[in-house]
Amino acid sequence: MSAGEPRVCLLTGASGQLGAAFSRLYGHRYHIVAVCRTRVAAPPPPMCWSFDPLDPLHLRPARECRFATIRADLGMPNESSRVVDFALDTFGRVDVLVNAAAYVRWANLLSGDLSIRDVTRMLEMNAVVPLHLALELARRYWASRGAENATRNRNVVNVSSIAGAYVFAGRGQSAYSASKAALNMMTCHLADEFADIGVRVNALAPDSFPQCLSTESVCDAIARIDADAITGKLIVLDGDGETVIST
């Protein structure tokens, strides 16, 4: 990979609030494979332009970053495999997997408003799907490229929640919290196993956004984790800043 060449980011939840903001803020740094379920993710605007003094009316993006969209219901069988196929066919590699898709349903367990189907779907989308995508990438691309992975700082960023690290009583978060806690522990074990192939794995656990945090600050944290060298960490992000929890 030549100096300054954009990294390839496989981003789930790309049409959601966080995914759309990440593409808008950091689309100039990455080739993005945007995974969305129903709404089509919008491509980011160019952040920098080149100027030709001999043709001043013709501006071009200073660096060509590409944005490819695929619709997929990641809770369905074989969809993770299809997404990985699409990413590798489009860009030839993946440098960072950002698992930002989530299913959220808050309700008291005794209220009758939260079905077992809801609980199962949260566990599936919030913990199993990120695992499946990471394993698909590892088995089909990363596993045979250990030295290259380390050189290119390849990694997985799992977007968790502060609710997966702490109990907030009376908010109906039990099932959602359990799914994010499962993602946190899965992240730790993946980091241990993926170290053998030179791939880092971390989880970011932000407070609610944009209510307590700005969405932009969460995007900034994802980008920092990608650029860093840490692995096996849970980074809790709240109004007081970042707290790194070692495992």
Short mmCIF file of N, CA and C in Angstrom, two decimals, residues 36 40 42 66 126 239:
data_model
loop_
_atom_site.label_atom_id
_atom_site.label_comp_id
_atom_site.label_asym_id
_atom_site.label_seq_id
_atom_site.Cartn_x
_atom_site.Cartn_y
_atom_site.Cartn_z
N CYS A 36 -25.84 -1.39 4.54
CA CYS A 36 -27.10 -0.85 5.07
C CYS A 36 -28.21 -1.85 4.80
N VAL A 40 -30.57 3.64 1.91
CA VAL A 40 -29.30 3.66 1.19
C VAL A 40 -28.39 4.69 1.84
N ALA A 42 -25.64 7.48 2.16
CA ALA A 42 -25.21 8.56 1.27
C ALA A 42 -23.69 8.63 1.24
N ARG A 66 -13.20 6.04 -2.54
CA ARG A 66 -14.37 5.42 -3.13
C ARG A 66 -15.35 4.98 -2.05
N ASN A 126 -26.26 -7.75 17.84
CA ASN A 126 -25.28 -6.97 18.59
C ASN A 126 -24.04 -7.75 18.99
N GLY A 239 -19.06 11.63 29.19
CA GLY A 239 -18.84 13.06 29.27
C GLY A 239 -17.54 13.46 29.93
#
